């Protein structure tokens, strides 16, 4: 029996990360037992296990020699994105060694195999070597032992027609402007957003791994996706099959973006009036009292590219706008890239996030406002290149309220393991905390910005702490400020105390050359030591500063685009 065994070697088929929808994508849906359709009862088949984050297929092949003796053979091949057929895979036989004692197995070559994956079947053709005592064999393998037959949506094979509720536009499928009930987008088609597409209260939009959702080429009205209060979107991709939201052209502002609305914090809300989204007032969010654990669905392995189309006069949409979104919403492994305005903007809310990437953004990468109180760990802001980057484009900007800077609940995010890298000659500051915003920051690395690395603004902000970093509303510890063109700190003589004094008073803080290659720390980087995450069960303990554990700890690899490798 051909067995791809978890106990022997972790395997993966990242077959179509960048492949077209015409290629079957081999995923963990292929895991299980496969039987040769022409050899029922002859104990010939395949036990397959596909594991993520590896790029090798390994298996053991059980068959009979010409003289009737049993033979176990081994196959192993490196997998290639977009490739479904593997030729000349060595077939080896190992002898020696045991499970109970150390040993050194010895291999001999039995021949080669051709292995091909398609949706619902696998073919394996064996070409024996001379003297192997094997005959040529061709297997057509189908699911067995309870493994369900795969669907075209699981394999990303082309769908024969658009799903019910969508409208054919050439080879693509246009989404309806109003989504109710449960609306599923299977893989195998590209889905078009034209105008405002709204997921209504109590509706569910579910998107399969590998799907691309694209703004329309018709820009007569802004093309964007909004999830109303009570609605949910489940966009859960994988590292091998991320879900992509993008515009028709690879330019900033090619489409508008995504807006999620929830029932959590908005410090401008009252008991009688929710907050209104500034760009689209009919989208409301926030409640008094807030539902902090409210859920708007899940975003996992998602890329949001080329957003920022103007949605109202002098108003571009952020790549991902999170309005009063609650902590019941999942946000993991999400990239925003190439937008005209901000990347991740939290207008209030309590949503938590891990493994977030903002790259090549025209304005701020991370923007907090209106009482945001969520938690973030492992996040990268890579300023990169964007034609819209200006003198007010920051790595992180945190506000409470303007002009009522002491409004409660106060903006006070908890952020650990954040790396912010500026573009050097364009943009503004690495971190700008102002307008009465608090925040608890640890394990932050900020470097490379055109102006200062770190700035506190407004009397109400300074009043939240002191030069000795007293109190718990505004803190920064175990962090590292690198080199920025304008200097590390914005020390204003008219302020209550120097920003440098506040930073240096934080436990474990340091400054100097960060020694990064791109955004990854070099082997001798000072940020690899001295880390300590915030004391909260949400945060994973770390002993390093910044988002990455070392030169080889690049969790962005494979599923992100347009950043250094």
Coordinates of C-alpha atoms in Angstrom, one line a residue:
X1 CA 0.0 0.0 0.0
X2 CA 1.3 3.5 -0.8
X3 CA 1.3 5.4 2.5
X4 CA 2.2 9.1 3.0
X5 CA 2.7 8.7 6.7
X6 CA 2.6 11.5 9.3
X7 CA 5.0 9.5 11.5
X8 CA 7.7 9.4 8.9
X9 CA 7.8 12.9 7.4
X10 CA 5.5 16.0 7.4
X11 CA 4.3 16.7 3.9
X12 CA 2.7 19.5 2.1
X13 CA 1.2 20.3 -1.3
X14 CA 1.3 24.1 -1.7
X15 CA 0.4 23.5 -5.3
X16 CA -1.3 26.6 -6.4
X17 CA -0.5 29.5 -4.2
X18 CA -0.1 31.5 -7.3
X19 CA -1.8 29.2 -9.7
X20 CA -4.8 29.9 -11.9
X21 CA -8.2 28.5 -11.0
X22 CA -7.8 25.9 -13.7
X23 CA -5.3 23.9 -11.5
X24 CA -6.4 21.5 -8.9
X25 CA -5.0 22.7 -5.5
X26 CA -4.0 19.8 -3.3
X27 CA -5.0 20.5 0.3
X28 CA -5.6 18.6 3.5
X29 CA -9.0 17.7 2.0
X30 CA -7.0 14.9 0.2
X31 CA -5.9 13.4 3.5
X32 CA -6.9 9.7 4.0
X33 CA -7.1 6.4 2.3
X34 CA -7.2 6.0 -1.5
X35 CA -7.9 2.6 -3.2
X36 CA -6.9 1.4 -6.7
X37 CA -10.1 1.2 -8.7
X38 CA -8.7 -1.8 -10.6
X39 CA -7.4 -3.7 -7.6
X40 CA -10.2 -3.9 -5.1
X41 CA -9.4 -6.6 -2.5
X42 CA -5.7 -6.7 -3.5
X43 CA -4.4 -4.4 -0.8
X44 CA -3.0 -1.9 -3.2
X45 CA -3.7 1.8 -2.6
X46 CA -2.6 5.0 -1.0
X47 CA -2.8 6.5 2.5
X48 CA -2.3 10.2 2.0
X49 CA -1.5 12.9 4.4
X50 CA -1.1 16.6 3.3
X51 CA 0.3 18.9 6.0
X52 CA 0.8 22.6 5.6
X53 CA 4.0 24.6 5.8
X54 CA 6.2 21.9 4.3
X55 CA 7.1 21.5 0.6
X56 CA 7.9 17.7 0.4
X57 CA 5.7 14.7 -0.4
X58 CA 6.9 11.4 1.2
X59 CA 5.3 8.0 1.1
X60 CA 5.8 4.3 1.4
X61 CA 4.5 2.0 -1.3
X62 CA 3.4 -1.5 -0.5
X63 CA 3.1 -4.0 -3.3
X64 CA 4.0 -7.6 -4.4
X65 CA 7.0 -8.6 -6.3
X66 CA 6.8 -11.0 -9.3
X67 CA 7.5 -13.9 -7.0
X68 CA 4.7 -13.0 -4.6
X69 CA 6.8 -11.6 -1.8
X70 CA 5.8 -8.3 -0.1
X71 CA 7.7 -5.2 -0.8
X72 CA 7.6 -1.8 0.9
X73 CA 9.1 1.1 -1.1
X74 CA 9.5 4.8 -0.4
X75 CA 8.9 7.8 -2.6
X76 CA 9.7 11.4 -1.9
X77 CA 9.5 14.6 -4.0
X78 CA 9.7 18.3 -3.7
X79 CA 6.4 20.0 -4.5
X80 CA 6.1 23.0 -6.8
X81 CA 3.4 25.7 -6.8
X82 CA 1.0 25.2 -9.6
X83 CA 2.3 21.8 -10.6
X84 CA 0.0 18.8 -10.4
X85 CA 2.1 16.0 -12.0
X86 CA 5.5 14.8 -10.8
X87 CA 7.6 12.7 -13.1
X88 CA 10.6 10.5 -12.4
X89 CA 10.0 10.4 -8.6
X90 CA 12.6 7.9 -7.2
X91 CA 11.1 4.7 -5.7
X92 CA 13.4 3.4 -3.0
X93 CA 13.5 0.4 -0.8
X94 CA 15.0 0.6 2.7
X95 CA 16.3 -2.3 4.8
X96 CA 17.8 -2.3 8.3
X97 CA 16.8 -0.2 11.3
X98 CA 13.9 -0.8 13.7
X99 CA 11.4 1.1 15.8
X100 CA 12.8 -0.2 19.1
X101 CA 16.6 0.4 18.5
X102 CA 18.9 2.7 16.7
X103 CA 20.0 1.6 13.3
X104 CA 21.1 2.9 9.9
X105 CA 18.7 1.9 7.1
X106 CA 20.2 1.1 3.7
X107 CA 18.4 2.1 0.5
X108 CA 18.2 0.6 -3.0
X109 CA 16.5 2.0 -6.1
X110 CA 13.5 0.1 -7.3
X111 CA 12.5 2.4 -10.2
X112 CA 10.6 5.7 -10.7
X113 CA 7.0 6.8 -10.4
X114 CA 4.8 9.4 -12.0
X115 CA 2.2 10.8 -9.5
X116 CA -0.6 13.1 -10.7
X117 CA -3.4 14.8 -8.6
X118 CA -6.8 15.7 -9.8
X119 CA -10.0 16.5 -8.1
X120 CA -11.4 13.3 -6.7
X121 CA -8.7 11.0 -8.0
X122 CA -4.9 10.3 -7.9
X123 CA -2.9 8.4 -10.5
X124 CA 0.4 6.6 -9.8
X125 CA 2.4 4.9 -12.5
X126 CA 5.4 2.8 -11.5
X127 CA 8.3 2.1 -13.9
X128 CA 10.6 -0.5 -12.2
X129 CA 14.3 -0.6 -12.5
X130 CA 16.1 -3.6 -14.1
X131 CA 16.6 -6.3 -11.5
X132 CA 14.0 -4.9 -9.1
X133 CA 11.7 -8.0 -9.5
X134 CA 8.7 -5.6 -10.0
X135 CA 6.4 -5.3 -13.0
X136 CA 5.2 -2.0 -14.4
X137 CA 2.0 -0.9 -12.7
X138 CA -0.6 1.8 -13.3
X139 CA -2.9 2.8 -10.5
X140 CA -6.1 5.0 -10.6
X141 CA -6.8 5.8 -7.0
X142 CA -10.2 6.9 -5.6
X143 CA -11.2 7.8 -2.0
X144 CA -11.7 4.9 0.4
X145 CA -12.2 4.0 4.0
X146 CA -14.6 6.8 4.8
X147 CA -12.8 9.6 2.9
X148 CA -15.5 11.7 1.2
X149 CA -15.1 12.4 -2.5
X150 CA -13.7 15.9 -3.0
X151 CA -15.8 18.6 -4.6
X152 CA -14.6 21.1 -7.2
X153 CA -14.8 23.8 -4.6
X154 CA -12.3 21.9 -2.4
X155 CA -9.9 21.4 -5.3
X156 CA -10.3 24.8 -7.0
X157 CA -11.2 23.2 -10.3
X158 CA -13.2 25.5 -12.6
X159 CA -16.9 25.6 -11.7
X160 CA -19.1 24.9 -14.7
X161 CA -21.4 27.8 -13.9
X162 CA -21.7 30.7 -11.4
X163 CA -23.2 29.8 -8.0
X164 CA -26.9 30.6 -7.4
X165 CA -27.4 34.2 -6.5
X166 CA -24.4 35.5 -8.6
X167 CA -24.5 36.9 -12.1
X168 CA -22.2 35.7 -14.9
X169 CA -19.9 38.4 -16.2
X170 CA -17.7 36.7 -18.8
X171 CA -16.0 33.9 -17.0
X172 CA -16.5 35.6 -13.6
X173 CA -19.5 35.9 -11.2
X174 CA -20.8 39.2 -10.0
X175 CA -22.0 39.3 -6.4
X176 CA -25.5 40.6 -5.5
X177 CA -25.5 44.0 -3.8
X178 CA -27.6 42.6 -0.9
X179 CA -26.5 39.4 0.8
X180 CA -29.0 37.6 3.1
X181 CA -29.1 34.2 4.6
X182 CA -26.0 32.0 4.1
X183 CA -24.1 32.8 0.9
X184 CA -21.2 30.6 -0.1
X185 CA -18.5 31.4 -2.6
X186 CA -16.8 28.1 -3.7
X187 CA -13.4 28.1 -5.3
X188 CA -13.2 27.8 -9.0
X189 CA -14.6 31.2 -10.0
X190 CA -13.5 34.8 -9.5
X191 CA -16.2 37.0 -7.8
X192 CA -16.8 40.6 -8.8
X193 CA -17.9 43.4 -6.5
X194 CA -19.7 46.2 -8.3
X195 CA -20.9 49.1 -6.2
X196 CA -21.7 48.6 -2.6
X197 CA -22.1 44.9 -1.6
X198 CA -23.7 44.6 1.9
X199 CA -23.9 41.5 4.1
X200 CA -27.1 42.2 6.1
X201 CA -28.0 41.6 9.7
X202 CA -28.2 37.8 10.4
X203 CA -26.6 37.0 7.0
X204 CA -23.4 35.0 6.5
X205 CA -20.9 35.3 3.7
X206 CA -18.7 32.2 3.6
X207 CA -15.7 32.2 1.2
X208 CA -13.7 29.1 0.3
X209 CA -9.9 29.0 0.5
X210 CA -8.1 30.2 -2.7
X211 CA -11.0 32.4 -3.8
X212 CA -10.3 35.8 -5.4
X213 CA -12.9 38.6 -4.9
X214 CA -12.2 41.6 -7.2
X215 CA -13.6 45.1 -7.5
X216 CA -15.3 45.8 -10.8
X217 CA -13.7 47.6 -13.7
X218 CA -16.7 49.8 -13.7
X219 CA -15.8 52.6 -11.2
X220 CA -18.9 54.8 -11.8
X221 CA -19.6 54.1 -8.1
X222 CA -17.3 52.9 -5.3
X223 CA -16.8 49.2 -5.3
X224 CA -16.6 47.8 -1.7
X225 CA -17.8 45.2 0.6
X226 CA -19.5 46.0 3.9
X227 CA -20.7 43.8 6.7
X228 CA -23.5 45.3 8.8
X229 CA -24.0 44.9 12.5
X230 CA -25.3 41.3 13.0
X231 CA -23.8 40.1 9.7
X232 CA -20.8 38.0 9.5
X233 CA -18.1 37.2 6.9
X234 CA -16.1 34.0 7.2
X235 CA -13.1 34.3 4.9
X236 CA -10.8 31.5 6.1
X237 CA -8.0 30.6 3.7
X238 CA -4.8 28.7 4.3
X239 CA -1.2 29.5 3.9
X240 CA -1.2 27.6 0.6
X241 CA -4.6 29.0 -0.5
X242 CA -5.0 32.5 0.9
X243 CA -8.2 34.4 0.1
X244 CA -7.5 37.5 -2.0
X245 CA -9.6 40.7 -2.2
X246 CA -8.2 43.0 -4.9
X247 CA -8.9 45.6 -7.6
X248 CA -9.0 45.0 -11.3
X249 CA -5.6 46.8 -11.6
X250 CA -2.5 46.5 -9.5
X251 CA -2.5 50.2 -8.5
X252 CA -3.5 52.0 -5.3
X253 CA -7.2 52.9 -5.3
X254 CA -8.2 50.3 -7.8
X255 CA -11.2 49.4 -5.7
X256 CA -12.5 50.7 -2.3
X257 CA -12.0 48.0 0.3
X258 CA -13.7 46.2 3.2
X259 CA -15.8 47.6 6.1
X260 CA -16.8 45.4 9.1
X261 CA -19.3 46.9 11.6
X262 CA -20.0 45.6 15.1
X263 CA -21.6 46.2 18.4
X264 CA -18.5 46.8 20.5
X265 CA -17.0 50.1 21.7
X266 CA -17.4 53.5 20.1
X267 CA -16.9 56.3 22.5
X268 CA -19.0 58.6 20.3
X269 CA -22.0 56.4 20.6
X270 CA -24.9 57.1 23.0
X271 CA -27.7 55.0 24.4
X272 CA -29.9 56.4 21.6
X273 CA -27.5 56.7 18.7
X274 CA -24.9 54.4 17.3
X275 CA -21.8 55.8 15.7
X276 CA -22.0 56.5 11.9
X277 CA -19.2 55.6 9.5
X278 CA -17.8 58.9 8.3
X279 CA -17.5 57.8 4.7
X280 CA -20.9 55.9 4.5
X281 CA -23.2 57.3 7.2
X282 CA -25.8 54.6 6.7
X283 CA -23.3 52.1 8.1
X284 CA -23.7 52.3 11.9
X285 CA -21.7 50.6 14.7
X286 CA -21.1 50.5 18.4
X287 CA -23.6 50.2 21.2
X288 CA -24.0 51.6 24.7
X289 CA -23.3 49.5 26.7
X290 CA -20.9 47.8 24.1
X291 CA -21.0 44.1 23.3
X292 CA -17.3 43.7 23.5
X293 CA -17.3 40.0 22.5
X294 CA -19.5 40.6 19.4
X295 CA -18.5 38.6 16.3
X296 CA -18.4 39.8 12.7
X297 CA -17.0 36.5 11.5
X298 CA -13.4 35.4 10.7
X299 CA -10.5 36.6 8.6
X300 CA -7.7 34.1 8.3
X301 CA -5.0 34.0 5.7
X302 CA -6.6 36.9 3.8
X303 CA -4.9 39.5 1.5
X304 CA -6.5 42.9 0.8
X305 CA -4.8 44.6 -2.1
X306 CA -4.9 47.9 -4.0
X307 CA -7.8 49.4 -2.0
X308 CA -8.6 53.1 -1.3
X309 CA -11.0 54.1 -4.1
X310 CA -12.7 57.4 -3.3
X311 CA -16.0 56.7 -1.6
X312 CA -17.1 60.2 -0.9
X313 CA -15.6 63.7 -1.6
X314 CA -12.1 63.8 -0.1
X315 CA -12.8 60.3 1.5
X316 CA -10.9 57.2 0.4
X317 CA -11.7 53.9 2.0
X318 CA -9.2 52.2 4.2
X319 CA -8.0 48.7 3.1
X320 CA -9.7 47.2 6.1
X321 CA -12.0 49.3 8.3
X322 CA -13.1 47.8 11.6
X323 CA -15.9 49.8 13.1
X324 CA -16.8 48.8 16.6
X325 CA -15.8 45.2 15.8
X326 CA -15.8 42.8 18.8
X327 CA -13.3 40.3 20.2
X328 CA -15.5 37.4 19.0
X329 CA -14.2 38.2 15.5
X330 CA -11.1 36.2 14.4
X331 CA -8.3 38.1 12.7
X332 CA -5.2 36.1 12.0
X333 CA -2.7 36.1 9.1
X334 CA -4.2 39.1 7.3
X335 CA -2.2 41.4 4.9
X336 CA -3.3 44.8 3.6
X337 CA -1.1 46.1 0.8
X338 CA -0.9 48.9 -1.7
X339 CA -3.9 51.0 -0.4
X340 CA -4.3 54.7 -0.8
X341 CA -5.4 55.4 2.7
X342 CA -4.8 53.6 6.0
X343 CA -4.2 49.8 6.2
X344 CA -5.9 48.6 9.4
X345 CA -8.1 51.3 10.9
X346 CA -10.0 50.5 14.1
X347 CA -12.8 53.0 14.9
X348 CA -13.4 51.8 18.4
X349 CA -14.0 48.1 19.0
X350 CA -12.2 45.3 20.9
X351 CA -11.1 43.0 18.1
X352 CA -7.9 41.2 18.7
X353 CA -5.4 40.2 16.0
X354 CA -2.3 38.2 15.4
X355 CA 0.2 37.9 12.5
X356 CA -0.9 41.1 10.7
X357 CA 1.0 42.7 7.8
X358 CA 0.6 46.2 6.5
X359 CA 2.8 47.0 3.5
X360 CA 3.2 49.7 0.9
X361 CA 0.4 51.8 2.4
X362 CA -0.3 55.4 1.2
X363 CA -1.2 56.6 4.8
X364 CA -0.9 55.0 8.2
X365 CA -0.4 51.3 8.6
X366 CA -2.2 50.9 11.9
X367 CA -4.7 53.6 13.0
X368 CA -6.6 53.5 16.3
X369 CA -9.5 55.8 17.2
X370 CA -12.8 56.1 19.1
X371 CA -11.9 54.0 22.2
X372 CA -10.3 51.0 20.5
X373 CA -9.3 48.5 23.3
X374 CA -8.2 45.4 21.4
X375 CA -5.0 43.3 21.6
X376 CA -2.5 42.7 18.9
X377 CA 0.6 40.4 18.8
X378 CA 3.0 39.8 15.9
X379 CA 2.4 42.6 13.4
X380 CA 4.5 44.1 10.7
X381 CA 4.3 47.6 9.2
X382 CA 6.5 47.8 6.1
X383 CA 6.2 51.3 4.6
X384 CA 7.7 50.3 1.3
X385 CA 6.6 52.2 -1.7
X386 CA 3.3 53.9 -2.6
X387 CA 2.8 56.9 -4.8
X388 CA 0.4 58.4 -2.3
X389 CA 2.8 58.3 0.7
X390 CA 3.0 61.8 2.1
X391 CA 4.2 63.9 5.0
X392 CA 1.4 62.5 7.3
X393 CA 1.9 58.8 6.6
X394 CA 2.9 57.0 9.8
X395 CA 3.6 53.5 10.8
X396 CA 1.2 53.7 13.7
X397 CA -1.2 56.5 14.7
X398 CA -3.3 56.3 17.8
X399 CA -6.0 58.9 18.7
X400 CA -8.7 59.0 21.3
X401 CA -11.0 61.8 20.1
X402 CA -10.8 65.2 18.6
X403 CA -11.6 67.7 20.1
X404 CA -12.8 65.8 23.2
X405 CA -9.5 64.1 23.9
X406 CA -10.5 62.7 27.3
X407 CA -13.7 61.0 26.2
X408 CA -14.3 57.6 27.7
X409 CA -13.8 54.7 27.1
X410 CA -10.4 55.9 26.1
X411 CA -8.4 54.4 23.2
X412 CA -6.0 52.0 24.9
X413 CA -4.8 49.1 22.7
X414 CA -2.5 46.4 24.0
X415 CA 0.2 45.7 21.4
X416 CA 3.2 43.3 21.6
X417 CA 5.7 42.1 19.1
X418 CA 5.3 44.9 16.6
X419 CA 7.9 45.7 13.9
X420 CA 7.6 49.1 12.1
X421 CA 10.1 49.8 9.2
X422 CA 10.0 53.1 7.4
X423 CA 11.0 53.9 3.8
X424 CA 13.6 56.5 4.9
X425 CA 13.0 59.4 2.4
X426 CA 9.2 59.6 2.4
X427 CA 6.4 59.4 4.9
X428 CA 6.4 60.7 8.5
X429 CA 6.9 59.1 11.9
X430 CA 7.1 55.5 13.1
X431 CA 4.7 55.9 16.0
X432 CA 2.5 58.9 16.7
X433 CA 0.3 58.7 19.8
X434 CA -1.9 61.8 20.3
X435 CA -5.3 63.3 21.2
X436 CA -5.5 61.7 24.6
X437 CA -4.8 58.1 23.5
X438 CA -3.4 55.6 25.9
X439 CA -1.9 52.3 25.0
X440 CA 0.3 49.5 26.4
X441 CA 3.1 48.5 24.2
X442 CA 5.8 45.9 24.6
X443 CA 8.4 44.2 22.3
X444 CA 8.1 47.0 19.7
X445 CA 10.8 47.7 17.2
X446 CA 10.6 50.9 15.1
X447 CA 13.2 52.2 12.7
X448 CA 13.8 53.7 9.3
X449 CA 11.2 56.5 9.2
X450 CA 11.8 59.9 7.5
X451 CA 11.0 62.0 10.5
X452 CA 11.1 60.7 14.1
X453 CA 10.7 57.1 15.3
X454 CA 8.5 58.0 18.2
X455 CA 6.3 61.0 19.1
X456 CA 3.8 61.9 21.7
X457 CA 1.4 64.8 20.9
X458 CA -1.0 66.9 22.9
X459 CA -1.2 67.8 26.6
X460 CA -4.0 65.2 27.2
X461 CA -1.7 62.5 25.9
X462 CA 1.2 63.5 28.1
X463 CA -1.1 63.7 31.1
X464 CA -1.7 59.9 30.9
X465 CA 1.9 59.2 32.1
X466 CA 5.1 61.0 33.2
X467 CA 8.8 61.2 32.5
X468 CA 9.1 58.2 34.8
X469 CA 6.4 56.3 32.9
X470 CA 4.1 56.2 35.9
X471 CA 0.6 54.8 35.7
X472 CA -0.8 52.1 33.5
X473 CA -2.7 54.0 30.8
X474 CA 0.2 54.8 28.5
X475 CA 3.3 52.5 28.7
X476 CA 6.0 51.1 26.5
X477 CA 8.4 48.4 27.7
X478 CA 10.9 45.9 26.4
X479 CA 11.0 47.9 23.1
X480 CA 13.7 49.1 20.8
X481 CA 13.9 52.4 18.8
X482 CA 16.3 52.3 15.9
X483 CA 17.6 55.0 13.6
X484 CA 15.2 57.4 11.9
X485 CA 16.2 60.3 9.6
X486 CA 14.8 63.0 11.9
X487 CA 16.1 61.3 15.1
X488 CA 14.7 58.6 17.4
X489 CA 12.4 60.9 19.5
X490 CA 10.3 64.1 19.0
X491 CA 11.5 65.9 22.2
X492 CA 9.4 69.1 22.4
X493 CA 10.7 71.7 24.9
X494 CA 7.1 72.9 25.4
X495 CA 5.8 69.5 26.3
X496 CA 5.4 68.2 29.9
X497 CA 8.4 66.0 29.5
X498 CA 10.7 64.7 26.8
X499 CA 9.6 61.7 24.8
X500 CA 13.1 60.3 25.1
X501 CA 12.8 60.4 29.0
X502 CA 9.5 58.6 28.9
X503 CA 10.8 55.9 26.6
X504 CA 14.0 55.4 28.5
X505 CA 12.1 55.0 31.8
X506 CA 10.3 51.9 30.4
X507 CA 11.6 48.6 31.6
X508 CA 13.9 46.9 29.1
X509 CA 13.8 49.6 26.5
X510 CA 16.8 50.3 24.3
X511 CA 17.9 52.2 21.2
X512 CA 20.5 52.2 18.5
X513 CA 21.1 50.3 15.3
X514 CA 18.4 47.6 15.0
X515 CA 20.4 45.5 12.5
X516 CA 17.6 44.4 10.3
X517 CA 17.7 42.9 6.8
X518 CA 14.5 44.1 5.4
X519 CA 12.3 43.6 8.4
X520 CA 14.0 40.5 9.7
X521 CA 16.6 40.8 12.5
X522 CA 20.1 39.8 11.7
X523 CA 21.9 37.1 13.8
X524 CA 23.6 39.9 15.8
X525 CA 20.6 42.1 16.2
X526 CA 20.0 43.5 19.7
X527 CA 16.2 42.9 19.3
X528 CA 16.7 39.2 19.5
X529 CA 17.1 39.5 23.2
X530 CA 15.4 41.4 26.0
X531 CA 11.8 40.8 25.0
X532 CA 8.9 40.2 27.4
X533 CA 5.3 40.2 26.2
X534 CA 2.5 41.9 28.1
X535 CA 1.1 40.0 31.0
X536 CA -2.2 38.8 29.6
X537 CA -3.3 35.3 28.6
X538 CA -3.9 36.5 25.1
X539 CA -0.2 37.1 24.5
X540 CA 2.3 34.3 23.7
X541 CA 5.4 34.6 25.9
X542 CA 8.4 35.8 23.8
X543 CA 12.0 36.7 24.7
X544 CA 12.6 38.8 21.6
X545 CA 11.5 42.2 20.5
X546 CA 9.6 42.9 17.3
X547 CA 7.5 40.5 15.3
X548 CA 10.1 38.0 14.3
X549 CA 12.1 35.5 16.4
X550 CA 15.2 35.7 14.1
X551 CA 16.5 35.6 10.5
X552 CA 14.7 32.3 9.8
X553 CA 11.5 33.2 11.7
X554 CA 9.6 34.7 8.8
X555 CA 5.9 33.9 9.3
X556 CA 5.0 36.1 6.4
X557 CA 6.6 33.7 3.9
X558 CA 4.4 32.0 1.3
X559 CA 1.0 33.8 1.8
X560 CA 1.9 37.5 1.5
X561 CA 2.9 39.6 -1.6
X562 CA 5.0 42.6 -2.4
X563 CA 7.3 42.5 0.6
X564 CA 11.0 41.4 0.9
X565 CA 11.7 37.7 1.0

